Tab-separated table of C-alpha atoms and ligand atoms in Angstrom:
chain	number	residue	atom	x	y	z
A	235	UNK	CA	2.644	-1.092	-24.272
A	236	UNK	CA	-0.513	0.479	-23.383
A	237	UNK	CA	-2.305	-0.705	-19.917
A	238	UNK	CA	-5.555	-0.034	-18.719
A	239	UNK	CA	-6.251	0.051	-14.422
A	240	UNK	CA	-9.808	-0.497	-13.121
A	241	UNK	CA	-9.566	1.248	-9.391
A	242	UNK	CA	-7.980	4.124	-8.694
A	243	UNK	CA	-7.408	3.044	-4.566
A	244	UNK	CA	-3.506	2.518	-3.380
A	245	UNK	CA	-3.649	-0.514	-5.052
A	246	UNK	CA	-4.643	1.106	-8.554
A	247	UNK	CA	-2.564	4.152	-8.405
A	248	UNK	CA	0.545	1.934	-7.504
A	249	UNK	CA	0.185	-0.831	-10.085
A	250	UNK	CA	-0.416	1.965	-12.905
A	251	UNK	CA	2.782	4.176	-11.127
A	252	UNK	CA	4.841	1.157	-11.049
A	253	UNK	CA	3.516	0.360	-14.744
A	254	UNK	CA	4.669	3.711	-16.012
A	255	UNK	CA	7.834	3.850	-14.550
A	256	UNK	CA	8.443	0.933	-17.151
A	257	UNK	CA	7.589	2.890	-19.694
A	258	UNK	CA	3.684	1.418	-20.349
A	259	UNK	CA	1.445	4.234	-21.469
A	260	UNK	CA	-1.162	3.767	-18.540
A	261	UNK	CA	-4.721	4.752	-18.079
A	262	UNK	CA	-6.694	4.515	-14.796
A	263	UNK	CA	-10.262	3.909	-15.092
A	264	UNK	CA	-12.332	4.900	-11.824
A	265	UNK	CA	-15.760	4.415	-11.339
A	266	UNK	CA	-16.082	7.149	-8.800
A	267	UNK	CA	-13.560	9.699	-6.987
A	268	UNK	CA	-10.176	8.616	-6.845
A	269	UNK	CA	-8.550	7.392	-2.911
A	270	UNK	CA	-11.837	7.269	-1.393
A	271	UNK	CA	-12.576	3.463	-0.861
A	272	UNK	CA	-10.832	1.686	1.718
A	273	UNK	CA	-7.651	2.857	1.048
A	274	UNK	CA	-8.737	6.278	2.542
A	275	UNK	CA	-10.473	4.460	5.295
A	276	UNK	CA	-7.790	2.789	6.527
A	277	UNK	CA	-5.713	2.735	9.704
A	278	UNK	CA	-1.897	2.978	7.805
A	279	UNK	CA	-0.370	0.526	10.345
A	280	UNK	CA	2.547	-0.462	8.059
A	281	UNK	CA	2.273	-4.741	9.741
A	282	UNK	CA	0.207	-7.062	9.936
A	283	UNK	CA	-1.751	-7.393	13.085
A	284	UNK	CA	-0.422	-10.444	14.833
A	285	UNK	CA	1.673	-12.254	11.658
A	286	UNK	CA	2.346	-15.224	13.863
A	287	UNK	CA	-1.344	-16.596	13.372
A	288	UNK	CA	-0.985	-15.858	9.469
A	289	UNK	CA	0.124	-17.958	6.853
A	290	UNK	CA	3.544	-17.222	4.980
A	291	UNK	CA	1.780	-15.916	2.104
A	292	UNK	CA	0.582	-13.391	3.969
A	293	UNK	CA	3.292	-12.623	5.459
A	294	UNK	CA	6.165	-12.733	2.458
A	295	UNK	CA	3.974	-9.646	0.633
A	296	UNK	CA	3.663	-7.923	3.703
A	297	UNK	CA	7.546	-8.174	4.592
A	298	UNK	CA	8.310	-7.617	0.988
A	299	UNK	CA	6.010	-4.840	1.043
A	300	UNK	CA	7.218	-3.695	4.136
A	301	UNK	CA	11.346	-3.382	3.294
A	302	UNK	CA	10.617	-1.368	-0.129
A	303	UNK	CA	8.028	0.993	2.280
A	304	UNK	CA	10.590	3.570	3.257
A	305	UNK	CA	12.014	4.325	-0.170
A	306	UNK	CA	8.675	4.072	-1.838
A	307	UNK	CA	7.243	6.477	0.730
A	308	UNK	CA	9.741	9.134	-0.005
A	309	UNK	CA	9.858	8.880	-3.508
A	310	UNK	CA	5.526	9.758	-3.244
A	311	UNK	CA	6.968	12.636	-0.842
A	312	UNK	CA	9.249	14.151	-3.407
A	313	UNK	CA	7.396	13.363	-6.877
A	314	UNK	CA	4.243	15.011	-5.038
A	315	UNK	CA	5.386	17.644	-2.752
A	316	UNK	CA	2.870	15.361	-0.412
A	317	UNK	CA	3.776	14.537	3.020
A	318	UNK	CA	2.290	11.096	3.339
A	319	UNK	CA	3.402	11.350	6.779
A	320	UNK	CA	5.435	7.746	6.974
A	321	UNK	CA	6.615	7.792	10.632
A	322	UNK	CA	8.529	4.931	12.201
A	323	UNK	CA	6.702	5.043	15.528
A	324	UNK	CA	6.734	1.354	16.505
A	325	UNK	CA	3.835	-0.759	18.028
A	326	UNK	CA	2.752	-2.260	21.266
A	327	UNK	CA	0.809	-5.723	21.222
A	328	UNK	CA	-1.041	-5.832	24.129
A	329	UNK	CA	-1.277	-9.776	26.026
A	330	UNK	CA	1.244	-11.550	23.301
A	331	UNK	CA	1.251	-15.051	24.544
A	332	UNK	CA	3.114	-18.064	24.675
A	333	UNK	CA	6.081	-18.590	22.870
A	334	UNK	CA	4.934	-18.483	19.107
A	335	UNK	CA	5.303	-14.445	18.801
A	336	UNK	CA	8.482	-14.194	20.204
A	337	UNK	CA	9.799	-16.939	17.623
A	338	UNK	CA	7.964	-15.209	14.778
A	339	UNK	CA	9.988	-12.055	15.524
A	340	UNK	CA	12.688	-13.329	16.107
A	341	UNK	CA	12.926	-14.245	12.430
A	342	UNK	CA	11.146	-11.992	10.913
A	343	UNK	CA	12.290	-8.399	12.520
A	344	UNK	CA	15.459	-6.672	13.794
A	345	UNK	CA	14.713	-5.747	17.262
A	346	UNK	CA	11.909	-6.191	19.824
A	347	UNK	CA	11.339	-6.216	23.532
A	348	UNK	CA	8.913	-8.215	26.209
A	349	UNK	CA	7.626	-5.893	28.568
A	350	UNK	CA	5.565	-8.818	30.392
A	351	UNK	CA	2.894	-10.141	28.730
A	352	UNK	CA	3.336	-6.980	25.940
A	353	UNK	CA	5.804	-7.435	22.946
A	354	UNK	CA	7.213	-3.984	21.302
A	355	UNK	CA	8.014	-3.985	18.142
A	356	UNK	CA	10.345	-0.452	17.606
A	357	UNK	CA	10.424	-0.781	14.027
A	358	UNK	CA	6.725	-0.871	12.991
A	359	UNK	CA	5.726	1.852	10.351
A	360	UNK	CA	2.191	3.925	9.614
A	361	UNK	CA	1.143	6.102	7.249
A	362	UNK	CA	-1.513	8.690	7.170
A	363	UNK	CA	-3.798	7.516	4.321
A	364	UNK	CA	-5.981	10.211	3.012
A	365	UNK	CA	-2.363	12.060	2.601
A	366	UNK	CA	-0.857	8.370	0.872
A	367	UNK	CA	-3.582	8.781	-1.754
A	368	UNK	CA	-3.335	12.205	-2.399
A	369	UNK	CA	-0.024	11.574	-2.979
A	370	UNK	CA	-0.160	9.018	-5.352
A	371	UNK	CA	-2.388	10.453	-7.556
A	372	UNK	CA	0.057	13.753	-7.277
A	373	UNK	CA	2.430	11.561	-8.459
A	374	UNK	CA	0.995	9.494	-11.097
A	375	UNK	CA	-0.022	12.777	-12.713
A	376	UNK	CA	3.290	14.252	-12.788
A	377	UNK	CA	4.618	10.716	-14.152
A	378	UNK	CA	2.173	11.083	-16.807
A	379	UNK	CA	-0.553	8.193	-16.218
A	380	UNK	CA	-4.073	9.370	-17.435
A	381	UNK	CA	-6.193	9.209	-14.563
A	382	UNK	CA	-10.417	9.161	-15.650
A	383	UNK	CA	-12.684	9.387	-12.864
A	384	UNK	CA	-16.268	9.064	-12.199
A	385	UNK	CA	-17.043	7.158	-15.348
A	386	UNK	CA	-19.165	4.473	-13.619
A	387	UNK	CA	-18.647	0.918	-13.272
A	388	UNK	CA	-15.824	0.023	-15.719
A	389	UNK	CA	-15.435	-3.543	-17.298
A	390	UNK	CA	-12.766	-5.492	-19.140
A	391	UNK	CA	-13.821	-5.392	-23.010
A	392	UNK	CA	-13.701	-8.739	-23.818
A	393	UNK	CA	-13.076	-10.146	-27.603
A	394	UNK	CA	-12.523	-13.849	-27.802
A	395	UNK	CA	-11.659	-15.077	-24.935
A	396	UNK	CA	-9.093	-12.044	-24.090
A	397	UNK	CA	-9.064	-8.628	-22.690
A	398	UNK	CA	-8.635	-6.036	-24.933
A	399	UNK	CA	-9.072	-2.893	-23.107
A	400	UNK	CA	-11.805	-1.186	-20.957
A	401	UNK	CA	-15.473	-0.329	-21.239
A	402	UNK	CA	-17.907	1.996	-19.415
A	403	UNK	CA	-21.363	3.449	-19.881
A	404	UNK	CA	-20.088	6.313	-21.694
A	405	UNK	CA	-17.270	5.036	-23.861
A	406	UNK	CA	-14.030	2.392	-24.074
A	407	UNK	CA	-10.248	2.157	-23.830
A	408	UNK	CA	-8.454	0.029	-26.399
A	409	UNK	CA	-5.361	-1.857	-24.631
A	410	UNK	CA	-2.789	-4.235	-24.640
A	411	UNK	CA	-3.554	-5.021	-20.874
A	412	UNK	CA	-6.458	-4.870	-18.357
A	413	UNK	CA	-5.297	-4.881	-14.543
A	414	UNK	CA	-8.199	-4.953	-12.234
A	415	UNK	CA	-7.395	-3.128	-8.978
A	416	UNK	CA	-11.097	-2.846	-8.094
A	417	UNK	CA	-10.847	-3.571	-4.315
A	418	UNK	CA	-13.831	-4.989	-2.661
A	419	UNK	CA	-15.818	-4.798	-5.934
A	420	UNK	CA	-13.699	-6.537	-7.515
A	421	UNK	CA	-16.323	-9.710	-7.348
A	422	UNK	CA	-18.953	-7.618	-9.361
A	423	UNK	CA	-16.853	-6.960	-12.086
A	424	UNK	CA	-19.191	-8.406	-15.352
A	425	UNK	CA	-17.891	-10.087	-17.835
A	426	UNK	CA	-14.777	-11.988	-16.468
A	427	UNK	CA	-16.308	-15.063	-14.417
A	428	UNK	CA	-16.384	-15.331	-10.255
A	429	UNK	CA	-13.405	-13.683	-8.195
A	430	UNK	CA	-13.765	-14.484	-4.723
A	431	UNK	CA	-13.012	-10.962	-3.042
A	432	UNK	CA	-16.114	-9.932	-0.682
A	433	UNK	CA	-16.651	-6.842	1.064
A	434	UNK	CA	-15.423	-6.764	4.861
A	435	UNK	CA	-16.742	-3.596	6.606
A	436	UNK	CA	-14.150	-1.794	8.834
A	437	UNK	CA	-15.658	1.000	11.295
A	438	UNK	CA	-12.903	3.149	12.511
A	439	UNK	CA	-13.077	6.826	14.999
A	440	UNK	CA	-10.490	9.916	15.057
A	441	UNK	CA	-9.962	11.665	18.614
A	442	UNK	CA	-8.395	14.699	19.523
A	443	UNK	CA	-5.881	13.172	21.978
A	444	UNK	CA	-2.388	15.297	21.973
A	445	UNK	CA	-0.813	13.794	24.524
A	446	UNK	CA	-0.575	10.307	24.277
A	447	UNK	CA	2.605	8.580	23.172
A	448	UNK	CA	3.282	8.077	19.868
A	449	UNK	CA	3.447	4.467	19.554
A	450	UNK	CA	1.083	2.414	18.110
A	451	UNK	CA	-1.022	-0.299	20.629
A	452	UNK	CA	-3.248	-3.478	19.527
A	453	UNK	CA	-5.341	-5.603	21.988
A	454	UNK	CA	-7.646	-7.709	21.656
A	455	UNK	CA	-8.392	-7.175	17.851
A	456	UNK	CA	-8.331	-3.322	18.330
A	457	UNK	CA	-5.738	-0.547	17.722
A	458	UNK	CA	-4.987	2.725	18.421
A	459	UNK	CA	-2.748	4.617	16.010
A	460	UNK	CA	-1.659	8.303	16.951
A	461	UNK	CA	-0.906	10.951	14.343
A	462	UNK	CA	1.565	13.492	14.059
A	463	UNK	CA	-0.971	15.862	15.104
A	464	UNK	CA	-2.839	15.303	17.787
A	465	UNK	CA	-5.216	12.901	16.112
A	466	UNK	CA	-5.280	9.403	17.203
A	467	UNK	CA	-7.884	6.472	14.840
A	468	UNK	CA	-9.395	3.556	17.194
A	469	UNK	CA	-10.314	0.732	14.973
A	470	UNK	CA	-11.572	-1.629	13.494
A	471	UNK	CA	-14.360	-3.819	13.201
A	472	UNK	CA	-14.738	-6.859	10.885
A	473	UNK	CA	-18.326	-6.613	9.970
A	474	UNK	CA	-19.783	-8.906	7.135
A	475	UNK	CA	-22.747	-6.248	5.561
A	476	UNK	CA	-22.340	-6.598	2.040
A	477	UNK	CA	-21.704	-3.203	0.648
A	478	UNK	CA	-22.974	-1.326	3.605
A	479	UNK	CA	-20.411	1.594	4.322
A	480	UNK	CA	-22.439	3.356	7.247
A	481	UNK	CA	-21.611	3.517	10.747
A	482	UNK	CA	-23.179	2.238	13.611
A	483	UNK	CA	-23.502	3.764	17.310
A	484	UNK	CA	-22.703	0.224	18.661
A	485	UNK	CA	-19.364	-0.060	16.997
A	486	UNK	CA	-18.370	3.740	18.192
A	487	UNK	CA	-19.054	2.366	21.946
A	488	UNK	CA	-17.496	-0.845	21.500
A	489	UNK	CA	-14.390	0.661	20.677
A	490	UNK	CA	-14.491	3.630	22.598
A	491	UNK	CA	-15.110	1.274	26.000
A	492	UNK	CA	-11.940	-0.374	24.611
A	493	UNK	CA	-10.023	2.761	24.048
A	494	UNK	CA	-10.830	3.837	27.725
A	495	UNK	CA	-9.394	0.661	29.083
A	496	UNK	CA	-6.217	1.590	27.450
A	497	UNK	CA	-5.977	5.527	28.265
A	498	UNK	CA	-9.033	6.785	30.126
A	499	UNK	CA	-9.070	9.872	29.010
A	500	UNK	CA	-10.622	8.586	25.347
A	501	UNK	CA	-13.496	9.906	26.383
A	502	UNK	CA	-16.630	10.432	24.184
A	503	UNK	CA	-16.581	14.137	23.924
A	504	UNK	CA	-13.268	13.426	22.287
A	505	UNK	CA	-14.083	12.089	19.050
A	506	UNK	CA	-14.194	14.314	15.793
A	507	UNK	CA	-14.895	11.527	13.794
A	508	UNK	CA	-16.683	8.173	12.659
A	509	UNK	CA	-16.132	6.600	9.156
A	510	UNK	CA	-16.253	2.963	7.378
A	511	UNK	CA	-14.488	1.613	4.325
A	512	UNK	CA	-14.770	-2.143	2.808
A	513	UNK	CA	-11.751	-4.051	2.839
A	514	UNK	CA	-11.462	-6.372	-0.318
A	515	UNK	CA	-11.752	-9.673	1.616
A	516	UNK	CA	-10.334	-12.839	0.680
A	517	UNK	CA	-9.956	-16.839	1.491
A	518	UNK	CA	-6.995	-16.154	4.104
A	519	UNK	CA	-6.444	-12.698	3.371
A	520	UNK	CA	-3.920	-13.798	0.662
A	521	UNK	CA	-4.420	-11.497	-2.213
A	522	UNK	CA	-4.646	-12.328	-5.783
A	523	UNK	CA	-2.378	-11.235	-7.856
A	524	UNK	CA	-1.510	-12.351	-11.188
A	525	UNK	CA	-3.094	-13.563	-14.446
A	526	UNK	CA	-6.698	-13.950	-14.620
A	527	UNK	CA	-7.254	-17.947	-15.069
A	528	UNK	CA	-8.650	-17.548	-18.525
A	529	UNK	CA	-8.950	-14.725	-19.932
A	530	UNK	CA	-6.154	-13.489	-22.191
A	531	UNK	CA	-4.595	-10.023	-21.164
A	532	UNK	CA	-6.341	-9.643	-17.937
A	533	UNK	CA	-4.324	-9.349	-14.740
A	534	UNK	CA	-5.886	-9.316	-10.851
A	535	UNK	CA	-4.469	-6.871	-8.363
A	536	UNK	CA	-7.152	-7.019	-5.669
A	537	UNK	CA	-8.193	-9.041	-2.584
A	538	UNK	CA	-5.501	-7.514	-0.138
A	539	UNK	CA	-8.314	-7.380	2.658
A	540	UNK	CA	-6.325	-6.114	6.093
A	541	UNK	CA	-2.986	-5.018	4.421
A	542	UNK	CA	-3.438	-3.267	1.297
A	543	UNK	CA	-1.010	-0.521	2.379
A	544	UNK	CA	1.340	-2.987	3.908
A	545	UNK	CA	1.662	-5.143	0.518
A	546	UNK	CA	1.034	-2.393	-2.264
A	547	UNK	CA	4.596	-1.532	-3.313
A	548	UNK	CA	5.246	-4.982	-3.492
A	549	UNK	CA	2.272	-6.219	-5.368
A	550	UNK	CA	2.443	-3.054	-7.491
A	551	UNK	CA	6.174	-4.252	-8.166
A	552	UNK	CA	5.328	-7.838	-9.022
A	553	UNK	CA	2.606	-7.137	-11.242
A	554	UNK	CA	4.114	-4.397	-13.652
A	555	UNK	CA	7.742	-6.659	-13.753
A	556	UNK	CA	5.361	-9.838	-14.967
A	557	UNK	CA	2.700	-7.703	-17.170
A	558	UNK	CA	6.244	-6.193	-19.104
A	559	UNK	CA	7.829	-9.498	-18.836
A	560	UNK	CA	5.054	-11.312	-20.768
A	561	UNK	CA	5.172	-8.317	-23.152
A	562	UNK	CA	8.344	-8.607	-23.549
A	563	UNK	CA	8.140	-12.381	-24.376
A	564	UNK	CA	6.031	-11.940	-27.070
A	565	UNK	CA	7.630	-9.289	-29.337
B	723	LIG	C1	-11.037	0.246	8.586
B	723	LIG	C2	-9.882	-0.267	7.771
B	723	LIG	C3	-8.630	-0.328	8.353
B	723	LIG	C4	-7.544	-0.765	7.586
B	723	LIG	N1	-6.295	-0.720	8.121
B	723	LIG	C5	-5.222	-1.096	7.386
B	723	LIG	C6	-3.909	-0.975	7.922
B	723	LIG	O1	-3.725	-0.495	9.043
B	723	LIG	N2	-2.864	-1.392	7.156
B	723	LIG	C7	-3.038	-1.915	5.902
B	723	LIG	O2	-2.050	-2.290	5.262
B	723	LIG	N3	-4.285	-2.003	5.368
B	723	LIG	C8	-5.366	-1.625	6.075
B	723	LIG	N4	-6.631	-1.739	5.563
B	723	LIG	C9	-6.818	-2.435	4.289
B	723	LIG	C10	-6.504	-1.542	3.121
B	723	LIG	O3	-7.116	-0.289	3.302
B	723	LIG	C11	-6.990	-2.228	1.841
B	723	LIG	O4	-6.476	-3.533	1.727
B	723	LIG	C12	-6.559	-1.415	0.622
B	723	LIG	O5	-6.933	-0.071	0.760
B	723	LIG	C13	-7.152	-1.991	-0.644
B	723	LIG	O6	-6.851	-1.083	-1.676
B	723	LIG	P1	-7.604	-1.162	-3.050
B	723	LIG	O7	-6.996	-0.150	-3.934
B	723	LIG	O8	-7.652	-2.584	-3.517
B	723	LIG	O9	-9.114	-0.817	-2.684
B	723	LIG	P2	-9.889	0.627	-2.656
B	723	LIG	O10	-9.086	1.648	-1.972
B	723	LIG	O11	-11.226	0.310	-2.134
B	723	LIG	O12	-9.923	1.012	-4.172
B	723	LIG	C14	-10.725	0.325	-5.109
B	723	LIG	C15	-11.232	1.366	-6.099
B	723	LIG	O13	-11.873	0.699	-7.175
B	723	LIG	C16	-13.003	1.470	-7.544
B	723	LIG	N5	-13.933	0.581	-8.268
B	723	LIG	C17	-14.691	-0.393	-7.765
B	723	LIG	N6	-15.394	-0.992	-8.752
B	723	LIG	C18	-15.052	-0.365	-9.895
B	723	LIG	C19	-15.459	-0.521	-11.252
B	723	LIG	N7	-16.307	-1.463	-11.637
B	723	LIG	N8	-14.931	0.324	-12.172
B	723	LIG	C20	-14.039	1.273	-11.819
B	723	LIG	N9	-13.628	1.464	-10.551
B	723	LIG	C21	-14.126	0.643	-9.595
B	723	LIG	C22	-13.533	1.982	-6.223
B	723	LIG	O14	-14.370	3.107	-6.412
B	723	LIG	C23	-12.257	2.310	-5.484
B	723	LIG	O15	-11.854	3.651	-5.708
B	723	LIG	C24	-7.736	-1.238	6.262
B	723	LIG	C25	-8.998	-1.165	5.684
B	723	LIG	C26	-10.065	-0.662	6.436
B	723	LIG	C27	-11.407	-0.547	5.781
């Protein structure tokens, strides 16, 4: 069965991986460079930020996505040679009120502790993204997916009323499937009627900080996530801008005036970096993912907004099982 993938972000490259280990012969059709929307912009915190005041959709593809993490993780590691740098380094939510997060965990996760008005949560996961893309691309070369970059905006090709492959400026792709993994773009997408994913801009900084402990903190809407090496991310903004990816000197202060309430030493003259990406926002941050409502052969992948890491082996999973299913079905 031959597939077609528009996007080449995590949720792209995992969907076609996922595809191929099925044995689908998979193309991945990227309008620009591959990993470098918001999947390289991201903060890798492997949870969602306060689950307890999300629905269960939400939170069922982030826990599913969160127990196959590990093994997923490694096998990039090993397929790659690419350290994707998937540490268990826990997380520390800062002024967890009231009785409703304590329940949550409770159910939901194996061990955590109240240190006063802070909950710790030992088994909470990141990932160092730019190294999780690099990874995946390693990997879905050495599997064998064809990955086409730079072509432009891609579109379904659409022949009565079903998908039938892909089309660019420059040429087309014949297939059996279309998935569109085209993250926050996925809205603009010609040809195959509204999708309501939006852009949500997310403004993020990298310190040099060595010494601070290596477990995660969130207050207040803001995190702090420390790498292996000495680099620690502050983020993020929600920012409604459209398509605007560029940074603003308000947004560095904001969070660096939060970052010094937490360690004072996040000074200013520590920063190395500033960046934005656009999360693909949705209606309750549930993403969509399944068959396209009427068009024949087209599958969505997209609209993960916050926790496109978090979910993507699971969506990737649950996409490729129901694309070869239906395939399946109809020899
Ligand atoms: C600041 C920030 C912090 C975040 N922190 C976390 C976190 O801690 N944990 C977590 O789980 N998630 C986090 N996220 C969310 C996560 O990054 C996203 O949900 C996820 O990356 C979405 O992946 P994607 O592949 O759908 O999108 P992208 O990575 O944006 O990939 C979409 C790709 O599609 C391509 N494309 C677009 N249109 C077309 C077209 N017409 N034709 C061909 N290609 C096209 C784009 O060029 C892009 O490469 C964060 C996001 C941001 C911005």
């Amino acid at each position: 069965m031959r597939v077609a993938v528009i996007g080449a972000g995590v949720i792209g490259l995992s969907t076609a991986l996922a595809l191929r280990q099925r044995g689908c012969d998979v193309g991945v059709f990227e309008s620009g460079a591959a990993g470098r929307g918001s999947s390289w912009a991201g903060a890798g915190i492997l949870f969602p930020l306060l689950p307890w005041h999300y629905d269960a959709v939400v939170n069922d593809w982030c826990l599913r996505g969160i127990r196959l993490q590990a093994g997923w993780q490694q096998g990039l590691h090993e397929w790659s040679g690419i350290d994707p740098e998937y540490r268990v380094t826990g997380l520390r939510v800062i002024g967890a009120y009231g009785s409703g997060p304590a329940a949550w965990l409770r159910r939901h996760v194996q061990t955590f502790e109240r240190d006063g008005a802070d909950l710790l949560i030992p088994e909470v996961a990141q990932v160092r993204n730019p190294r999780l893309v690099d990874a995946l691309i390693s990997s879905c070369r050495a599997a064998g997916v064809a990955l086409h970059g730079a072509l432009g905006s891609v579109a379904p090709l659409v022949q009565a009323d079903a998908a039938t492959g892909v089309t660019w400026a420059a040429g087309h792709w014949q297939s059996d499937a279309v998935v569109m993994c085209a993250g926050a773009w996925s809205g603009q997408i010609e040809g195959v009627g509204p999708v309501p994913v939006f852009p949500v801009r997310g403004q993020m900084l990298a310190l040099r900080a060595p010494e601070l402990p290596p477990s995660m903190v969130y207050d207040d809407g803001r995190y702090l996530v420390p790498r292996r090496d000495g680099v620690v991310l502050l983020g993020s903004t929600l920012e409604q801008v459209g398509f605007d990816a560029g940074t603003t000197a308000s947004a560095a202060a904001e969070l660096l005036g939060w970052a010094q309430r937490i360690h004072p030493a996040l000074g200013p003259d520590r920063v190395i970096r500033h960046w934005a990406g656009l999360r693909p926002g949705s209606r309750l941050n549930h993403p969509l993912v399944g068959r396209h409502a009427t068009l024949a052969g087209l599958w969505l992948n997209t609209g993960h907004f916050r926790y496109g890491l978090t979910m993507a082996p699971a969506c990737a999973e649950a996409i490729a099982e129901s694309i070869c299913q239906t395939a399946g079905a109809g020899r």
